[in-house]
Coordinates of C-alpha atoms and ligand atoms in Angstrom, one line a residue:
M44 CA 1.8 -10.1 -0.6
A45 CA 2.0 -8.7 -4.2
T46 CA 0.3 -10.9 -6.7
S47 CA -0.9 -10.7 -10.3
K48 CA -4.3 -12.1 -9.6
K49 CA -7.2 -9.6 -9.8
D50 CA -8.7 -8.0 -6.7
I51 CA -12.1 -9.5 -6.6
R52 CA -13.6 -6.5 -4.9
A53 CA -12.7 -4.3 -7.8
L54 CA -15.6 -6.1 -9.6
T55 CA -19.1 -4.8 -9.6
K56 CA -22.0 -7.1 -8.7
E57 CA -22.9 -7.3 -12.4
Q58 CA -19.3 -8.2 -13.4
L59 CA -19.2 -10.9 -10.7
R60 CA -22.5 -12.4 -12.0
N61 CA -21.1 -12.4 -15.5
F62 CA -18.0 -14.0 -14.4
F63 CA -20.0 -17.0 -13.0
V64 CA -22.1 -17.3 -16.2
E65 CA -18.9 -17.3 -18.3
H66 CA -17.6 -20.1 -16.1
G67 CA -20.6 -22.2 -16.6
D68 CA -22.3 -21.4 -13.3
K69 CA -25.4 -19.5 -12.4
A70 CA -25.4 -15.7 -12.2
F71 CA -26.9 -16.1 -8.7
R72 CA -23.6 -17.5 -7.5
G73 CA -22.3 -13.9 -8.1
N74 CA -24.8 -12.5 -5.6
Q75 CA -23.8 -15.0 -3.0
V76 CA -20.1 -14.3 -3.3
Y77 CA -20.8 -10.5 -3.5
E78 CA -22.7 -10.8 -0.2
W79 CA -19.7 -12.6 1.4
L80 CA -17.3 -10.0 0.1
W81 CA -19.2 -6.9 1.3
Q82 CA -22.0 -7.5 3.7
K83 CA -20.1 -10.3 5.6
S84 CA -16.6 -8.9 5.0
A85 CA -15.1 -12.4 4.3
H86 CA -11.3 -12.4 4.5
S87 CA -10.8 -15.5 2.5
F88 CA -12.7 -17.7 -0.1
E89 CA -12.6 -20.5 2.5
D90 CA -14.9 -18.5 4.7
M91 CA -17.7 -18.7 2.1
T92 CA -19.3 -21.8 3.6
N93 CA -22.4 -21.9 1.2
I94 CA -20.1 -22.0 -1.8
S95 CA -18.9 -25.4 -3.0
K96 CA -15.2 -26.3 -2.5
E97 CA -14.7 -26.5 -6.3
T98 CA -16.0 -23.0 -6.8
R99 CA -14.0 -21.6 -4.0
E100 CA -10.8 -23.2 -5.5
M101 CA -11.7 -21.7 -8.9
L102 CA -12.1 -18.3 -7.3
E103 CA -8.8 -18.8 -5.5
N104 CA -7.1 -19.4 -8.8
N105 CA -8.5 -16.3 -10.4
F106 CA -8.7 -13.7 -7.6
V107 CA -7.4 -12.4 -4.3
I108 CA -9.2 -10.7 -1.5
N109 CA -6.9 -7.8 -0.6
H110 CA -8.3 -7.5 2.9
I111 CA -6.6 -4.9 5.2
Q112 CA -5.0 -6.1 8.5
V113 CA -5.1 -4.1 11.7
D114 CA -1.4 -4.4 12.5
Q115 CA -1.5 -2.5 15.7
M116 CA -4.3 -1.1 17.8
Q117 CA -3.7 1.6 20.5
R118 CA -6.2 2.7 23.0
S119 CA -6.2 6.2 24.5
S120 CA -7.2 6.9 28.1
D121 CA -10.2 8.8 26.7
G122 CA -11.5 5.7 24.8
T123 CA -10.2 6.7 21.4
I124 CA -8.7 3.8 19.5
K125 CA -6.1 4.2 16.7
N126 CA -5.5 1.4 14.2
A127 CA -2.4 1.1 12.1
V128 CA -3.7 -0.7 9.1
R129 CA -1.5 -2.8 6.8
L130 CA -2.5 -2.9 3.1
H131 CA -1.8 -5.8 0.8
D132 CA 1.4 -4.1 -0.5
D133 CA 2.6 -3.6 3.1
L134 CA 2.0 0.2 3.1
I135 CA 0.4 1.5 6.3
V136 CA -2.5 3.9 6.9
E137 CA -4.2 4.9 10.1
S138 CA -7.8 5.1 11.2
V139 CA -9.3 6.3 14.4
L140 CA -12.4 5.4 16.5
I141 CA -13.7 8.4 18.5
P142 CA -16.4 7.6 21.1
T143 CA -18.6 10.2 22.8
P144 CA -21.5 9.5 25.1
T145 CA -24.0 9.5 22.2
R146 CA -22.0 8.4 19.1
T147 CA -19.0 6.5 17.8
T148 CA -17.2 8.1 14.9
A149 CA -14.8 6.5 12.6
C150 CA -12.1 8.8 11.1
V151 CA -10.8 7.1 8.0
S152 CA -8.0 7.6 5.6
S153 CA -8.4 8.0 1.8
Q154 CA -4.8 8.0 0.6
V155 CA -1.4 6.7 1.8
G156 CA 0.2 9.9 2.8
C157 CA -1.0 13.2 1.2
S158 CA 0.0 15.3 -1.8
L159 CA -1.0 18.5 -0.1
D160 CA 1.5 20.4 1.9
C161 CA -0.3 21.9 4.8
K162 CA 2.4 23.2 7.1
F163 CA 0.7 22.2 10.3
C164 CA -0.2 18.6 9.4
A165 CA 1.9 15.6 10.2
T166 CA 0.5 13.6 7.3
A167 CA 1.8 16.2 4.8
R168 CA 5.3 15.1 5.7
L169 CA 4.7 11.6 4.4
K170 CA 4.1 12.5 0.8
R171 CA 1.5 10.7 -1.2
M172 CA 2.3 7.1 -2.0
R173 CA -0.9 6.0 -3.6
N174 CA -4.7 6.3 -3.4
L175 CA -6.7 3.8 -1.4
N176 CA -9.0 1.4 -3.2
P177 CA -12.7 1.5 -2.3
D178 CA -12.4 -1.8 -0.5
E179 CA -9.5 -0.5 1.6
I180 CA -11.6 2.4 2.7
Y181 CA -14.6 0.1 3.4
D182 CA -12.4 -2.3 5.4
Q183 CA -11.3 0.5 7.7
V184 CA -14.9 1.3 8.5
V185 CA -15.7 -2.4 9.1
A186 CA -12.7 -2.7 11.5
I187 CA -13.8 0.3 13.5
D188 CA -17.4 -0.9 13.6
N189 CA -16.2 -4.2 15.0
E190 CA -14.1 -2.4 17.6
S191 CA -17.0 -0.2 18.5
R192 CA -19.2 -3.2 19.2
L193 CA -16.5 -4.9 21.1
Y194 CA -15.3 -2.0 23.3
H195 CA -18.3 0.3 23.4
N196 CA -21.2 -2.1 23.0
R197 CA -22.7 -0.3 20.1
P198 CA -22.3 -0.1 16.4
L199 CA -20.5 2.7 14.6
S200 CA -22.8 5.7 14.1
N201 CA -20.7 8.3 12.1
I202 CA -17.9 8.4 9.6
V203 CA -15.6 11.3 8.9
F204 CA -13.0 11.4 6.0
M205 CA -10.5 13.2 8.1
G206 CA -7.7 10.7 8.3
M207 CA -4.7 10.6 6.0
G208 CA -5.1 12.1 2.6
E209 CA -7.2 14.4 0.6
P210 CA -10.5 12.6 -0.2
L211 CA -11.3 14.8 -3.2
M212 CA -8.1 13.8 -4.8
N213 CA -9.2 10.2 -4.7
Y214 CA -12.8 11.1 -5.5
N215 CA -13.9 8.1 -7.5
N216 CA -12.7 5.5 -5.0
V217 CA -14.1 7.5 -2.1
I218 CA -17.5 7.7 -3.8
K219 CA -17.4 3.9 -4.5
A220 CA -16.5 3.2 -0.9
I221 CA -19.4 5.4 0.4
D222 CA -21.8 3.7 -2.0
K223 CA -20.8 0.4 -0.4
I224 CA -21.0 1.8 3.2
T225 CA -24.5 3.2 2.6
S226 CA -25.8 0.3 0.5
P227 CA -28.0 -2.3 2.2
E228 CA -25.7 -4.7 0.5
G229 CA -22.8 -3.2 2.5
L230 CA -23.2 -1.6 5.9
G231 CA -26.5 0.2 5.2
M232 CA -25.4 3.4 7.0
S233 CA -27.1 6.7 6.3
P234 CA -25.1 9.1 4.1
K235 CA -26.2 11.9 6.4
R236 CA -23.9 10.4 9.0
I237 CA -20.9 10.7 6.7
V238 CA -18.7 13.8 6.4
V239 CA -16.1 14.3 3.7
S240 CA -13.5 16.8 4.7
T241 CA -11.5 18.6 2.1
S242 CA -8.9 21.3 1.9
G243 CA -10.9 22.6 -0.9
V244 CA -10.5 21.4 -4.5
P245 CA -13.0 23.7 -6.3
K246 CA -13.5 21.5 -9.4
M247 CA -14.3 18.5 -7.3
I248 CA -16.7 20.3 -5.0
K249 CA -18.7 21.3 -8.1
K250 CA -18.5 17.7 -9.3
M251 CA -19.9 16.5 -5.9
A252 CA -22.8 18.9 -6.3
D253 CA -23.4 17.7 -9.9
D254 CA -23.3 14.1 -8.7
D255 CA -26.0 15.0 -6.1
V256 CA -24.1 13.3 -3.3
K257 CA -26.0 12.9 0.0
F258 CA -23.2 13.0 2.5
K259 CA -22.0 16.2 4.2
L260 CA -19.2 18.5 3.3
A261 CA -16.6 20.0 5.6
V262 CA -13.9 22.5 4.3
S263 CA -10.6 22.9 6.1
L264 CA -10.5 26.7 5.8
H265 CA -8.1 27.9 8.6
S266 CA -8.0 31.4 7.1
A267 CA -10.2 33.5 4.8
I268 CA -7.3 35.8 3.8
D269 CA -5.4 34.5 0.8
E270 CA -1.9 35.5 1.9
V271 CA -2.3 33.9 5.3
R272 CA -4.0 30.7 3.9
T273 CA -1.3 30.3 1.2
S274 CA 1.4 30.6 3.8
I275 CA 0.0 27.7 5.8
M276 CA -1.7 25.7 3.0
P277 CA 0.5 26.4 0.0
F278 CA -1.9 24.8 -2.5
N279 CA -4.1 27.8 -1.9
A280 CA -1.9 29.6 -4.4
T281 CA -3.3 27.2 -7.0
F282 CA -6.9 27.2 -5.7
P283 CA -7.3 30.7 -4.1
L284 CA -10.2 31.6 -1.9
A285 CA -12.3 33.2 -4.6
S286 CA -12.4 29.9 -6.6
L287 CA -13.1 27.9 -3.5
R288 CA -16.0 30.3 -2.6
E289 CA -17.4 30.1 -6.1
A290 CA -17.4 26.3 -5.9
L291 CA -19.1 26.4 -2.5
Q292 CA -21.7 28.8 -3.8
Y293 CA -22.4 26.3 -6.6
W294 CA -22.5 23.5 -4.0
Y295 CA -25.0 25.3 -1.8
A296 CA -27.2 26.4 -4.8
K297 CA -27.5 22.7 -5.9
T298 CA -27.7 20.9 -2.6
K299 CA -29.0 23.4 -0.1
N300 CA -26.7 21.7 2.4
R301 CA -25.1 23.8 5.1
I302 CA -21.3 24.0 4.8
T303 CA -19.1 23.3 7.8
Y304 CA -15.7 24.9 8.1
E305 CA -12.9 23.4 10.1
Y306 CA -10.8 26.1 11.6
V307 CA -7.7 26.2 13.9
V308 CA -6.7 29.5 15.5
W309 CA -2.9 29.9 15.8
K310 CA -1.0 32.4 17.8
G311 CA 0.3 35.2 15.6
I312 CA -1.1 33.7 12.4
N313 CA -4.9 34.1 12.4
D314 CA -5.8 35.3 15.9
K315 CA -6.7 38.9 15.2
R316 CA -10.1 40.6 14.7
K317 CA -9.4 41.1 11.0
D318 CA -9.1 37.3 10.6
A319 CA -12.4 36.7 12.3
D320 CA -14.0 39.4 10.2
A321 CA -12.7 37.9 7.0
L322 CA -14.1 34.5 8.1
V323 CA -17.5 36.0 8.6
E324 CA -17.3 37.7 5.2
F325 CA -16.2 34.5 3.5
C326 CA -19.0 32.2 4.8
K327 CA -22.0 34.4 5.1
F328 CA -23.3 33.6 1.5
A329 CA -24.8 30.3 2.8
P330 CA -25.9 28.8 6.1
S331 CA -22.6 27.8 7.7
K332 CA -21.1 26.3 10.7
V333 CA -17.6 26.8 12.0
N334 CA -15.9 24.1 14.0
I335 CA -13.0 25.7 15.9
I336 CA -10.6 22.8 16.4
E337 CA -7.9 22.6 18.9
Y338 CA -4.4 22.6 17.4
N339 CA -2.5 19.3 17.9
P340 CA 1.2 20.1 18.0
I341 CA 3.2 18.1 15.5
D342 CA 6.6 19.4 16.4
D343 CA 8.4 21.9 18.5
G344 CA 6.8 25.0 17.6
E345 CA 6.3 27.1 14.5
F346 CA 2.6 26.7 15.2
Q347 CA 1.0 27.3 18.6
Q348 CA -2.5 27.2 19.7
A349 CA -3.9 30.7 20.1
Q350 CA -4.9 32.0 23.6
S351 CA -8.4 31.3 24.8
S352 CA -9.2 35.0 24.5
A353 CA -8.6 34.8 20.7
I354 CA -11.0 31.8 20.5
D355 CA -13.6 33.8 22.6
M356 CA -13.2 36.7 20.2
Y357 CA -13.9 34.4 17.2
V358 CA -16.9 32.9 18.9
N359 CA -18.3 36.4 19.7
V360 CA -17.8 37.7 16.2
L361 CA -19.3 34.6 14.6
E362 CA -22.3 34.5 16.9
K363 CA -23.0 38.1 16.4
N364 CA -23.2 37.4 12.7
H365 CA -25.5 34.4 13.3
I366 CA -23.0 31.9 12.2
T367 CA -23.1 28.7 14.3
V368 CA -19.8 28.0 16.0
T369 CA -18.6 25.1 18.1
V370 CA -15.3 24.7 19.9
R371 CA -14.0 21.2 19.8
R372 CA -11.6 19.5 22.1
S373 CA -9.2 17.0 20.6
R374 CA -9.4 13.3 21.3
G375 CA -6.7 10.7 21.5
K376 CA -3.8 13.0 21.7
D377 CA -1.8 10.7 24.0
I378 CA -1.6 8.1 21.2
D379 CA -1.1 10.6 18.3
A380 CA -4.6 9.9 17.0
A381 CA -5.9 13.5 16.9
C382 CA -6.5 15.6 13.7
G383 CA -3.3 16.1 11.8
Q384 CA -1.2 13.8 14.0
L385 CA -1.6 10.7 11.8
A386 CA 1.9 9.9 10.5
N387 CA 2.5 6.2 11.0
K388 CA 4.7 6.9 14.0
S389 CA 4.1 3.6 15.8
Ligands
SAH267 N1 -7.3 16.5 3.6 C1 -8.6 16.7 4.3 C2 -8.8 15.6 5.4 C3 -7.7 15.3 6.3 S1 -7.2 16.5 7.5 C4 -8.7 18.1 4.8 O1 -7.8 18.9 4.7 O2 -9.8 18.4 5.3 C5 -8.5 16.6 8.7 C6 -8.6 17.9 9.5 O3 -7.5 18.0 10.4 C7 -8.5 19.1 8.6 O4 -9.5 20.0 9.0 C8 -7.2 19.6 8.9 O5 -7.0 20.9 8.6 C9 -7.0 19.3 10.4 N2 -5.6 19.3 10.9 C10 -4.5 19.0 10.2 N3 -3.4 19.1 11.0 C11 -3.9 19.5 12.2 C12 -3.3 19.7 13.5 N4 -2.0 19.5 13.7 N5 -4.1 20.1 14.5 C13 -5.4 20.2 14.4 N6 -6.0 20.0 13.2 C14 -5.3 19.6 12.1

């Protein structure tokens, strides 16, 4: 429900402590409430059982907790779970739990819709409505962690920012969410288990390097030839490959972190030897890994998964050039939970 009260989770711990001092209480009360808000993920002030009724009422009069609500949960035959998540203003985003024998990964959204216009992605058709707040990103992770414990008997182990939206176009909030996820005052997860996936916004990749972030970077490349990339990811006209590469060189020089490239091979678009050669040329400046991901059809057909011989050709060319390559199968296709299928369909 829309309200004019302030979202309490927009406050830092220091601001919350000051709020209590200004209201004639102890700063320590701020710590207690902060712990309820983040570590214990309280949905309401009433849940805060070690806080007096008076104080809870005072908080109620000043603030709201804009907690997300899992509106609908779908479970795939392969164990994948997709959540349709309702935000306080009734907009919906989706997040996905992906289990494997050794890990559980949360795929979370960073925006409602997306401002990019990748031709092969269902989310692109939704248009960007707004950025998610740090607490809305955090809540998606908590919801998946709970489901992981409930359905797979283990806590969440990894997070990928590969849901709806372009995380680097909501950089500040994504960083704040990751700070909470990795902080002992939040979920205490290791940043090494978090991957931020981007279509490639050069300026922001450099900013990440300057900020000395500890999470991993994945770049959705899909083609290392400008004309081809622009035809499937039109924003490449604004940020062409040379500027992306320059930013990635800067990233690698500063962080010494390997770069992962996400890559789909489509019939008639990027399935020729020259495409694989261009990919090798593009990524050999730094230790790289290429994840060839399966195409998840989003409609009747402009894009089609390339034949397996084309995938084999890519694998051979990359391996010959000492570039690590993995071929990844999609998960959760039967519930439209796979990469690029998130479009609030149900
Ligand atoms: N905007 C970010 C994160 C969201 S997309 C990014 O571009 O990286 C997450 C991944 O899914 C990206 O690698 C994207 O290129 C890929 N993807 C999008 N649509 C897809 C589809 N239909 N099939 C397979 N992968 C897709």
